[in-house]
mmCIF file with all atom_site columns, C-alpha atoms in Angstrom:
data_model
loop_
_atom_site.group_PDB
_atom_site.id
_atom_site.type_symbol
_atom_site.label_atom_id
_atom_site.label_alt_id
_atom_site.label_comp_id
_atom_site.label_asym_id
_atom_site.label_entity_id
_atom_site.label_seq_id
_atom_site.pdbx_PDB_ins_code
_atom_site.Cartn_x
_atom_site.Cartn_y
_atom_site.Cartn_z
_atom_site.occupancy
_atom_site.B_iso_or_equiv
_atom_site.pdbx_formal_charge
_atom_site.auth_seq_id
_atom_site.auth_comp_id
_atom_site.auth_asym_id
_atom_site.auth_atom_id
_atom_site.pdbx_PDB_model_num
ATOM 1   C CA . UNK S 1 1   ? 0.000  0.000   0.000   1.00 49.00 ? 1   UNK S CA 1
ATOM 2   C CA . UNK S 1 2   ? 2.774  2.359   0.658   1.00 53.00 ? 2   UNK S CA 1
ATOM 3   C CA . UNK S 1 3   ? 3.714  2.253   -3.026  1.00 55.00 ? 3   UNK S CA 1
ATOM 4   C CA . UNK S 1 4   ? 0.434  3.986   -4.024  1.00 57.00 ? 4   UNK S CA 1
ATOM 5   C CA . UNK S 1 5   ? 0.984  7.131   -1.852  1.00 57.00 ? 5   UNK S CA 1
ATOM 6   C CA . UNK S 1 6   ? 2.467  10.143  -3.663  1.00 60.00 ? 6   UNK S CA 1
ATOM 7   C CA . UNK S 1 7   ? 5.605  11.812  -2.397  1.00 59.00 ? 7   UNK S CA 1
ATOM 8   C CA . UNK S 1 8   ? 4.405  15.020  -0.611  1.00 62.00 ? 8   UNK S CA 1
ATOM 9   C CA . UNK S 1 9   ? 7.792  16.792  -0.854  1.00 71.00 ? 9   UNK S CA 1
ATOM 10  C CA . UNK S 1 10  ? 7.852  16.633  -4.643  1.00 68.00 ? 10  UNK S CA 1
ATOM 11  C CA . UNK S 1 11  ? 4.362  18.191  -4.899  1.00 73.00 ? 11  UNK S CA 1
ATOM 12  C CA . UNK S 1 12  ? 5.319  21.021  -2.522  1.00 79.00 ? 12  UNK S CA 1
ATOM 13  C CA . UNK S 1 13  ? 8.357  21.919  -4.616  1.00 80.00 ? 13  UNK S CA 1
ATOM 14  C CA . UNK S 1 14  ? 6.253  22.040  -7.786  1.00 80.00 ? 14  UNK S CA 1
ATOM 15  C CA . UNK S 1 15  ? 3.640  24.302  -6.124  1.00 83.00 ? 15  UNK S CA 1
ATOM 16  C CA . UNK S 1 16  ? 6.301  26.699  -4.802  1.00 85.00 ? 16  UNK S CA 1
ATOM 17  C CA . UNK S 1 17  ? 8.080  26.823  -8.167  1.00 84.00 ? 17  UNK S CA 1
ATOM 18  C CA . UNK S 1 18  ? 4.838  27.457  -10.062 1.00 86.00 ? 18  UNK S CA 1
ATOM 19  C CA . UNK S 1 19  ? 3.803  30.206  -7.604  1.00 89.00 ? 19  UNK S CA 1
ATOM 20  C CA . UNK S 1 20  ? 7.201  31.912  -7.854  1.00 88.00 ? 20  UNK S CA 1
ATOM 21  C CA . UNK S 1 21  ? 7.152  31.698  -11.650 1.00 86.00 ? 21  UNK S CA 1
ATOM 22  C CA . UNK S 1 22  ? 3.643  33.233  -11.698 1.00 89.00 ? 22  UNK S CA 1
ATOM 23  C CA . UNK S 1 23  ? 4.663  36.055  -9.344  1.00 87.00 ? 23  UNK S CA 1
ATOM 24  C CA . UNK S 1 24  ? 7.688  36.968  -11.473 1.00 89.00 ? 24  UNK S CA 1
ATOM 25  C CA . UNK S 1 25  ? 5.561  36.858  -14.611 1.00 88.00 ? 25  UNK S CA 1
ATOM 26  C CA . UNK S 1 26  ? 2.875  39.101  -13.077 1.00 86.00 ? 26  UNK S CA 1
ATOM 27  C CA . UNK S 1 27  ? 5.493  41.599  -11.876 1.00 84.00 ? 27  UNK S CA 1
ATOM 28  C CA . UNK S 1 28  ? 7.078  41.759  -15.326 1.00 87.00 ? 28  UNK S CA 1
ATOM 29  C CA . UNK S 1 29  ? 3.662  42.509  -16.841 1.00 86.00 ? 29  UNK S CA 1
ATOM 30  C CA . UNK S 1 30  ? 2.733  45.164  -14.243 1.00 88.00 ? 30  UNK S CA 1
ATOM 31  C CA . UNK S 1 31  ? 6.097  46.995  -14.204 1.00 84.00 ? 31  UNK S CA 1
ATOM 32  C CA . UNK S 1 32  ? 5.636  48.901  -17.513 1.00 85.00 ? 32  UNK S CA 1
ATOM 33  C CA . UNK S 1 33  ? 2.272  50.245  -16.300 1.00 81.00 ? 33  UNK S CA 1
ATOM 34  C CA . UNK S 1 34  ? 3.730  51.432  -13.000 1.00 81.00 ? 34  UNK S CA 1
ATOM 35  C CA . UNK S 1 35  ? 6.837  52.886  -14.666 1.00 79.00 ? 35  UNK S CA 1
ATOM 36  C CA . UNK S 1 36  ? 4.812  54.928  -17.165 1.00 81.00 ? 36  UNK S CA 1
ATOM 37  C CA . UNK S 1 37  ? 3.309  56.903  -14.249 1.00 80.00 ? 37  UNK S CA 1
ATOM 38  C CA . UNK S 1 38  ? 6.713  58.426  -13.403 1.00 79.00 ? 38  UNK S CA 1
ATOM 39  C CA . UNK S 1 39  ? 7.423  61.873  -14.855 1.00 72.00 ? 39  UNK S CA 1
ATOM 40  C CA . UNK S 1 40  ? 9.340  61.787  -18.109 1.00 71.00 ? 40  UNK S CA 1
ATOM 41  C CA . UNK S 1 41  ? 12.784 63.325  -18.532 1.00 70.00 ? 41  UNK S CA 1
ATOM 42  C CA . UNK S 1 42  ? 11.321 66.490  -20.038 1.00 67.00 ? 42  UNK S CA 1
ATOM 43  C CA . UNK S 1 43  ? 9.142  67.129  -17.006 1.00 66.00 ? 43  UNK S CA 1
ATOM 44  C CA . UNK S 1 44  ? 12.008 66.452  -14.632 1.00 64.00 ? 44  UNK S CA 1
ATOM 45  C CA . UNK S 1 45  ? 14.208 68.859  -16.586 1.00 62.00 ? 45  UNK S CA 1
ATOM 46  C CA . UNK S 1 46  ? 11.593 71.600  -16.158 1.00 63.00 ? 46  UNK S CA 1
ATOM 47  C CA . UNK S 1 47  ? 11.534 71.119  -12.385 1.00 75.00 ? 47  UNK S CA 1
ATOM 48  C CA . UNK S 1 48  ? 14.682 73.218  -12.047 1.00 81.00 ? 48  UNK S CA 1
ATOM 49  C CA . UNK S 1 49  ? 16.554 75.635  -14.263 1.00 85.00 ? 49  UNK S CA 1
ATOM 50  C CA . UNK S 1 50  ? 20.120 76.842  -13.896 1.00 88.00 ? 50  UNK S CA 1
ATOM 51  C CA . UNK S 1 51  ? 20.740 80.393  -15.100 1.00 88.00 ? 51  UNK S CA 1
ATOM 52  C CA . UNK S 1 52  ? 24.096 82.076  -15.767 1.00 89.00 ? 52  UNK S CA 1
ATOM 53  C CA . UNK S 1 53  ? 23.864 85.682  -14.541 1.00 90.00 ? 53  UNK S CA 1
ATOM 54  C CA . UNK S 1 54  ? 27.277 86.858  -15.800 1.00 90.00 ? 54  UNK S CA 1
ATOM 55  C CA . UNK S 1 55  ? 26.044 88.260  -19.160 1.00 92.00 ? 55  UNK S CA 1
ATOM 56  C CA . UNK S 1 56  ? 23.318 90.397  -17.520 1.00 90.00 ? 56  UNK S CA 1
ATOM 57  C CA . UNK S 1 57  ? 24.544 93.983  -17.226 1.00 90.00 ? 57  UNK S CA 1
ATOM 58  C CA . UNK S 1 58  ? 23.523 96.325  -14.421 1.00 91.00 ? 58  UNK S CA 1
ATOM 59  C CA . UNK S 1 59  ? 20.033 97.670  -15.121 1.00 88.00 ? 59  UNK S CA 1
ATOM 60  C CA . UNK S 1 60  ? 19.289 94.862  -17.590 1.00 90.00 ? 60  UNK S CA 1
ATOM 61  C CA . UNK S 1 61  ? 16.635 92.164  -17.196 1.00 90.00 ? 61  UNK S CA 1
ATOM 62  C CA . UNK S 1 62  ? 16.075 88.775  -18.815 1.00 91.00 ? 62  UNK S CA 1
ATOM 63  C CA . UNK S 1 63  ? 13.212 86.314  -18.909 1.00 91.00 ? 63  UNK S CA 1
ATOM 64  C CA . UNK S 1 64  ? 13.723 82.563  -18.528 1.00 91.00 ? 64  UNK S CA 1
ATOM 65  C CA . UNK S 1 65  ? 11.128 79.810  -18.501 1.00 90.00 ? 65  UNK S CA 1
ATOM 66  C CA . UNK S 1 66  ? 10.614 77.638  -15.432 1.00 88.00 ? 66  UNK S CA 1
ATOM 67  C CA . UNK S 1 67  ? 7.748  75.117  -15.204 1.00 85.00 ? 67  UNK S CA 1
ATOM 68  C CA . UNK S 1 68  ? 6.111  76.792  -18.184 1.00 84.00 ? 68  UNK S CA 1
ATOM 69  C CA . UNK S 1 69  ? 6.103  80.220  -16.508 1.00 90.00 ? 69  UNK S CA 1
ATOM 70  C CA . UNK S 1 70  ? 8.198  83.284  -17.329 1.00 92.00 ? 70  UNK S CA 1
ATOM 71  C CA . UNK S 1 71  ? 10.658 84.197  -14.599 1.00 92.00 ? 71  UNK S CA 1
ATOM 72  C CA . UNK S 1 72  ? 11.956 87.771  -14.582 1.00 92.00 ? 72  UNK S CA 1
ATOM 73  C CA . UNK S 1 73  ? 15.572 88.224  -13.487 1.00 93.00 ? 73  UNK S CA 1
ATOM 74  C CA . UNK S 1 74  ? 16.781 91.798  -13.117 1.00 92.00 ? 74  UNK S CA 1
ATOM 75  C CA . UNK S 1 75  ? 20.231 93.063  -12.228 1.00 93.00 ? 75  UNK S CA 1
ATOM 76  C CA . UNK S 1 76  ? 19.020 96.145  -10.396 1.00 91.00 ? 76  UNK S CA 1
ATOM 77  C CA . UNK S 1 77  ? 20.975 99.376  -10.262 1.00 92.00 ? 77  UNK S CA 1
ATOM 78  C CA . UNK S 1 78  ? 21.972 100.753 -6.846  1.00 93.00 ? 78  UNK S CA 1
ATOM 79  C CA . UNK S 1 79  ? 19.290 103.423 -7.321  1.00 93.00 ? 79  UNK S CA 1
ATOM 80  C CA . UNK S 1 80  ? 16.607 100.755 -7.906  1.00 90.00 ? 80  UNK S CA 1
ATOM 81  C CA . UNK S 1 81  ? 17.724 98.849  -4.807  1.00 92.00 ? 81  UNK S CA 1
ATOM 82  C CA . UNK S 1 82  ? 17.665 102.005 -2.675  1.00 92.00 ? 82  UNK S CA 1
ATOM 83  C CA . UNK S 1 83  ? 14.224 103.000 -3.993  1.00 89.00 ? 83  UNK S CA 1
ATOM 84  C CA . UNK S 1 84  ? 12.897 99.532  -3.118  1.00 90.00 ? 84  UNK S CA 1
ATOM 85  C CA . UNK S 1 85  ? 14.430 99.620  0.386   1.00 92.00 ? 85  UNK S CA 1
ATOM 86  C CA . UNK S 1 86  ? 12.844 103.007 1.196   1.00 91.00 ? 86  UNK S CA 1
ATOM 87  C CA . UNK S 1 87  ? 9.262  101.759 0.724   1.00 90.00 ? 87  UNK S CA 1
ATOM 88  C CA . UNK S 1 88  ? 7.436  101.189 3.994   1.00 90.00 ? 88  UNK S CA 1
ATOM 89  C CA . UNK S 1 89  ? 5.528  97.917  4.219   1.00 90.00 ? 89  UNK S CA 1
ATOM 90  C CA . UNK S 1 90  ? 2.422  99.627  5.648   1.00 89.00 ? 90  UNK S CA 1
ATOM 91  C CA . UNK S 1 91  ? 2.126  101.638 2.390   1.00 88.00 ? 91  UNK S CA 1
ATOM 92  C CA . UNK S 1 92  ? 1.818  98.468  0.288   1.00 90.00 ? 92  UNK S CA 1
ATOM 93  C CA . UNK S 1 93  ? -1.494 96.957  -0.860  1.00 90.00 ? 93  UNK S CA 1
ATOM 94  C CA . UNK S 1 94  ? 0.027  93.485  -0.219  1.00 89.00 ? 94  UNK S CA 1
ATOM 95  C CA . UNK S 1 95  ? 2.276  93.441  2.873   1.00 89.00 ? 95  UNK S CA 1
ATOM 96  C CA . UNK S 1 96  ? 3.411  89.796  2.393   1.00 88.00 ? 96  UNK S CA 1
ATOM 97  C CA . UNK S 1 97  ? 6.724  88.992  0.657   1.00 87.00 ? 97  UNK S CA 1
ATOM 98  C CA . UNK S 1 98  ? 5.374  86.053  -1.467  1.00 86.00 ? 98  UNK S CA 1
ATOM 99  C CA . UNK S 1 99  ? 8.832  84.509  -1.354  1.00 85.00 ? 99  UNK S CA 1
ATOM 100 C CA . UNK S 1 100 ? 8.965  80.685  -1.351  1.00 84.00 ? 100 UNK S CA 1
ATOM 101 C CA . UNK S 1 101 ? 12.490 80.923  0.101   1.00 83.00 ? 101 UNK S CA 1
ATOM 102 C CA . UNK S 1 102 ? 11.227 83.055  2.989   1.00 82.00 ? 102 UNK S CA 1
ATOM 103 C CA . UNK S 1 103 ? 7.446  82.402  3.356   1.00 85.00 ? 103 UNK S CA 1
ATOM 104 C CA . UNK S 1 104 ? 5.065  84.573  5.345   1.00 84.00 ? 104 UNK S CA 1
ATOM 105 C CA . UNK S 1 105 ? 7.485  87.455  5.914   1.00 89.00 ? 105 UNK S CA 1
ATOM 106 C CA . UNK S 1 106 ? 6.751  91.168  5.414   1.00 91.00 ? 106 UNK S CA 1
ATOM 107 C CA . UNK S 1 107 ? 7.224  92.505  1.878   1.00 87.00 ? 107 UNK S CA 1
ATOM 108 C CA . UNK S 1 108 ? 10.447 94.364  2.535   1.00 89.00 ? 108 UNK S CA 1
ATOM 109 C CA . UNK S 1 109 ? 12.984 94.376  -0.265  1.00 89.00 ? 109 UNK S CA 1
ATOM 110 C CA . UNK S 1 110 ? 15.349 92.303  1.888   1.00 89.00 ? 110 UNK S CA 1
ATOM 111 C CA . UNK S 1 111 ? 12.706 89.554  2.222   1.00 90.00 ? 111 UNK S CA 1
ATOM 112 C CA . UNK S 1 112 ? 12.246 89.374  -1.561  1.00 89.00 ? 112 UNK S CA 1
ATOM 113 C CA . UNK S 1 113 ? 15.951 88.942  -2.397  1.00 88.00 ? 113 UNK S CA 1
ATOM 114 C CA . UNK S 1 114 ? 18.879 86.842  -1.165  1.00 88.00 ? 114 UNK S CA 1
ATOM 115 C CA . UNK S 1 115 ? 21.111 88.372  1.509   1.00 88.00 ? 115 UNK S CA 1
ATOM 116 C CA . UNK S 1 116 ? 24.378 89.579  -0.006  1.00 87.00 ? 116 UNK S CA 1
ATOM 117 C CA . UNK S 1 117 ? 22.875 89.464  -3.519  1.00 90.00 ? 117 UNK S CA 1
ATOM 118 C CA . UNK S 1 118 ? 20.303 92.261  -3.166  1.00 90.00 ? 118 UNK S CA 1
ATOM 119 C CA . UNK S 1 119 ? 20.932 93.597  -6.659  1.00 92.00 ? 119 UNK S CA 1
ATOM 120 C CA . UNK S 1 120 ? 19.425 90.421  -8.163  1.00 93.00 ? 120 UNK S CA 1
ATOM 121 C CA . UNK S 1 121 ? 15.633 90.252  -8.231  1.00 92.00 ? 121 UNK S CA 1
ATOM 122 C CA . UNK S 1 122 ? 14.127 86.914  -9.318  1.00 93.00 ? 122 UNK S CA 1
ATOM 123 C CA . UNK S 1 123 ? 10.336 86.534  -9.588  1.00 92.00 ? 123 UNK S CA 1
ATOM 124 C CA . UNK S 1 124 ? 7.573  84.840  -11.566 1.00 92.00 ? 124 UNK S CA 1
ATOM 125 C CA . UNK S 1 125 ? 6.632  87.390  -14.247 1.00 89.00 ? 125 UNK S CA 1
ATOM 126 C CA . UNK S 1 126 ? 2.872  86.895  -14.276 1.00 90.00 ? 126 UNK S CA 1
ATOM 127 C CA . UNK S 1 127 ? 0.526  89.699  -13.242 1.00 89.00 ? 127 UNK S CA 1
ATOM 128 C CA . UNK S 1 128 ? -1.389 88.587  -10.180 1.00 87.00 ? 128 UNK S CA 1
ATOM 129 C CA . UNK S 1 129 ? -4.615 90.148  -11.456 1.00 86.00 ? 129 UNK S CA 1
ATOM 130 C CA . UNK S 1 130 ? -5.510 88.038  -14.497 1.00 85.00 ? 130 UNK S CA 1
ATOM 131 C CA . UNK S 1 131 ? -2.260 86.349  -15.509 1.00 82.00 ? 131 UNK S CA 1
ATOM 132 C CA . UNK S 1 132 ? -0.956 88.790  -18.135 1.00 85.00 ? 132 UNK S CA 1
ATOM 133 C CA . UNK S 1 133 ? 2.774  89.301  -18.777 1.00 87.00 ? 133 UNK S CA 1
ATOM 134 C CA . UNK S 1 134 ? 3.690  92.826  -17.609 1.00 88.00 ? 134 UNK S CA 1
ATOM 135 C CA . UNK S 1 135 ? 5.977  95.219  -19.470 1.00 86.00 ? 135 UNK S CA 1
ATOM 136 C CA . UNK S 1 136 ? 9.263  96.312  -17.929 1.00 83.00 ? 136 UNK S CA 1
ATOM 137 C CA . UNK S 1 137 ? 11.826 93.740  -18.975 1.00 83.00 ? 137 UNK S CA 1
ATOM 138 C CA . UNK S 1 138 ? 13.117 95.629  -22.033 1.00 82.00 ? 138 UNK S CA 1
ATOM 139 C CA . UNK S 1 139 ? 14.880 98.952  -21.563 1.00 81.00 ? 139 UNK S CA 1
ATOM 140 C CA . UNK S 1 140 ? 12.326 100.687 -23.827 1.00 80.00 ? 140 UNK S CA 1
ATOM 141 C CA . UNK S 1 141 ? 9.285  99.229  -22.002 1.00 82.00 ? 141 UNK S CA 1
ATOM 142 C CA . UNK S 1 142 ? 7.024  101.332 -19.836 1.00 81.00 ? 142 UNK S CA 1
ATOM 143 C CA . UNK S 1 143 ? 7.963  100.549 -16.248 1.00 84.00 ? 143 UNK S CA 1
ATOM 144 C CA . UNK S 1 144 ? 4.913  102.140 -14.651 1.00 83.00 ? 144 UNK S CA 1
ATOM 145 C CA . UNK S 1 145 ? 4.699  104.839 -12.008 1.00 88.00 ? 145 UNK S CA 1
ATOM 146 C CA . UNK S 1 146 ? 7.159  103.115 -9.670  1.00 88.00 ? 146 UNK S CA 1
ATOM 147 C CA . UNK S 1 147 ? 9.979  102.162 -12.076 1.00 85.00 ? 147 UNK S CA 1
ATOM 148 C CA . UNK S 1 148 ? 9.395  98.410  -11.984 1.00 89.00 ? 148 UNK S CA 1
ATOM 149 C CA . UNK S 1 149 ? 6.794  96.740  -14.205 1.00 89.00 ? 149 UNK S CA 1
ATOM 150 C CA . UNK S 1 150 ? 3.520  97.834  -15.747 1.00 91.00 ? 150 UNK S CA 1
ATOM 151 C CA . UNK S 1 151 ? 0.682  95.555  -16.853 1.00 90.00 ? 151 UNK S CA 1
ATOM 152 C CA . UNK S 1 152 ? -1.066 97.371  -19.712 1.00 87.00 ? 152 UNK S CA 1
ATOM 153 C CA . UNK S 1 153 ? -4.039 94.979  -19.703 1.00 86.00 ? 153 UNK S CA 1
ATOM 154 C CA . UNK S 1 154 ? -5.661 96.476  -16.603 1.00 86.00 ? 154 UNK S CA 1
ATOM 155 C CA . UNK S 1 155 ? -3.165 99.047  -15.312 1.00 87.00 ? 155 UNK S CA 1
ATOM 156 C CA . UNK S 1 156 ? -1.296 97.357  -12.458 1.00 91.00 ? 156 UNK S CA 1
ATOM 157 C CA . UNK S 1 157 ? 1.955  99.062  -11.431 1.00 92.00 ? 157 UNK S CA 1
ATOM 158 C CA . UNK S 1 158 ? 4.772  97.189  -9.648  1.00 92.00 ? 158 UNK S CA 1
ATOM 159 C CA . UNK S 1 159 ? 7.856  98.715  -8.029  1.00 91.00 ? 159 UNK S CA 1
ATOM 160 C CA . UNK S 1 160 ? 11.538 97.782  -8.396  1.00 90.00 ? 160 UNK S CA 1
ATOM 161 C CA . UNK S 1 161 ? 11.054 94.951  -5.910  1.00 90.00 ? 161 UNK S CA 1
ATOM 162 C CA . UNK S 1 162 ? 8.086  93.435  -7.787  1.00 89.00 ? 162 UNK S CA 1
ATOM 163 C CA . UNK S 1 163 ? 5.510  94.586  -5.239  1.00 90.00 ? 163 UNK S CA 1
ATOM 164 C CA . UNK S 1 164 ? 2.083  95.785  -6.331  1.00 92.00 ? 164 UNK S CA 1
ATOM 165 C CA . UNK S 1 165 ? 1.761  99.513  -5.750  1.00 90.00 ? 165 UNK S CA 1
ATOM 166 C CA . UNK S 1 166 ? -1.241 100.600 -7.829  1.00 91.00 ? 166 UNK S CA 1
ATOM 167 C CA . UNK S 1 167 ? -3.993 98.954  -9.854  1.00 89.00 ? 167 UNK S CA 1
ATOM 168 C CA . UNK S 1 168 ? -6.282 95.945  -9.584  1.00 91.00 ? 168 UNK S CA 1
ATOM 169 C CA . UNK S 1 169 ? -3.636 93.266  -8.959  1.00 89.00 ? 169 UNK S CA 1
ATOM 170 C CA . UNK S 1 170 ? -4.210 91.855  -5.461  1.00 91.00 ? 170 UNK S CA 1
ATOM 171 C CA . UNK S 1 171 ? -0.725 90.453  -4.747  1.00 89.00 ? 171 UNK S CA 1
ATOM 172 C CA . UNK S 1 172 ? 2.976  91.032  -5.257  1.00 91.00 ? 172 UNK S CA 1
ATOM 173 C CA . UNK S 1 173 ? 4.837  89.015  -7.877  1.00 90.00 ? 173 UNK S CA 1
ATOM 174 C CA . UNK S 1 174 ? 5.704  85.565  -6.519  1.00 90.00 ? 174 UNK S CA 1
ATOM 175 C CA . UNK S 1 175 ? 9.369  84.805  -5.843  1.00 91.00 ? 175 UNK S CA 1
ATOM 176 C CA . UNK S 1 176 ? 10.157 81.214  -6.900  1.00 92.00 ? 176 UNK S CA 1
ATOM 177 C CA . UNK S 1 177 ? 12.423 78.960  -4.860  1.00 92.00 ? 177 UNK S CA 1
ATOM 178 C CA . UNK S 1 178 ? 15.972 79.694  -5.983  1.00 90.00 ? 178 UNK S CA 1
ATOM 179 C CA . UNK S 1 179 ? 19.514 79.713  -4.655  1.00 92.00 ? 179 UNK S CA 1
ATOM 180 C CA . UNK S 1 180 ? 22.909 80.904  -5.768  1.00 91.00 ? 180 UNK S CA 1
ATOM 181 C CA . UNK S 1 181 ? 25.127 77.962  -6.716  1.00 92.00 ? 181 UNK S CA 1
ATOM 182 C CA . UNK S 1 182 ? 28.009 80.365  -7.399  1.00 90.00 ? 182 UNK S CA 1
ATOM 183 C CA . UNK S 1 183 ? 28.458 84.130  -7.585  1.00 87.00 ? 183 UNK S CA 1
ATOM 184 C CA . UNK S 1 184 ? 27.218 84.127  -11.175 1.00 89.00 ? 184 UNK S CA 1
ATOM 185 C CA . UNK S 1 185 ? 24.765 81.194  -11.322 1.00 92.00 ? 185 UNK S CA 1
ATOM 186 C CA . UNK S 1 186 ? 21.392 80.521  -9.759  1.00 90.00 ? 186 UNK S CA 1
ATOM 187 C CA . UNK S 1 187 ? 19.303 77.386  -9.615  1.00 91.00 ? 187 UNK S CA 1
ATOM 188 C CA . UNK S 1 188 ? 15.556 78.027  -9.845  1.00 88.00 ? 188 UNK S CA 1
ATOM 189 C CA . UNK S 1 189 ? 13.361 75.260  -8.456  1.00 84.00 ? 189 UNK S CA 1
#
């Protein structure tokens, strides 16, 4: 009678092997679907942008793209920096700095720039009223009543620190997260 009984160890090995083979096969089928949910290289490249500041002369401004938004970078003159520092926060329509590097602070010029690099102003160049792109980047552009930026769509005026001073815009320009990686390069994002 003992010759008719199957060997239980052999059956267990076959079950374990078949289960393992099935698990590996299922994982190899699911992996492409999971992997396609990761951001592609183009999206990851847009997450941060490195900008060389050395070609930007004093008083000049450039626009770079970051996450599909224009970012204004201005090498402010000493006069522009002084004018921005003299503004009292209680005179501003929006007293908050809107700086992702320094959140929730008053809208002083020092809170909208990086210490030691006050001449460089970096901000998202979208009017906070209805999303227009203000004038003021080119030397020939109208810079508004406060020498900064002017949105001709609805008449918002920004000062040399990117703070709303007059018009329907409710907020200051946003300052994106950025840091200096050297004296002449910044990393936005």
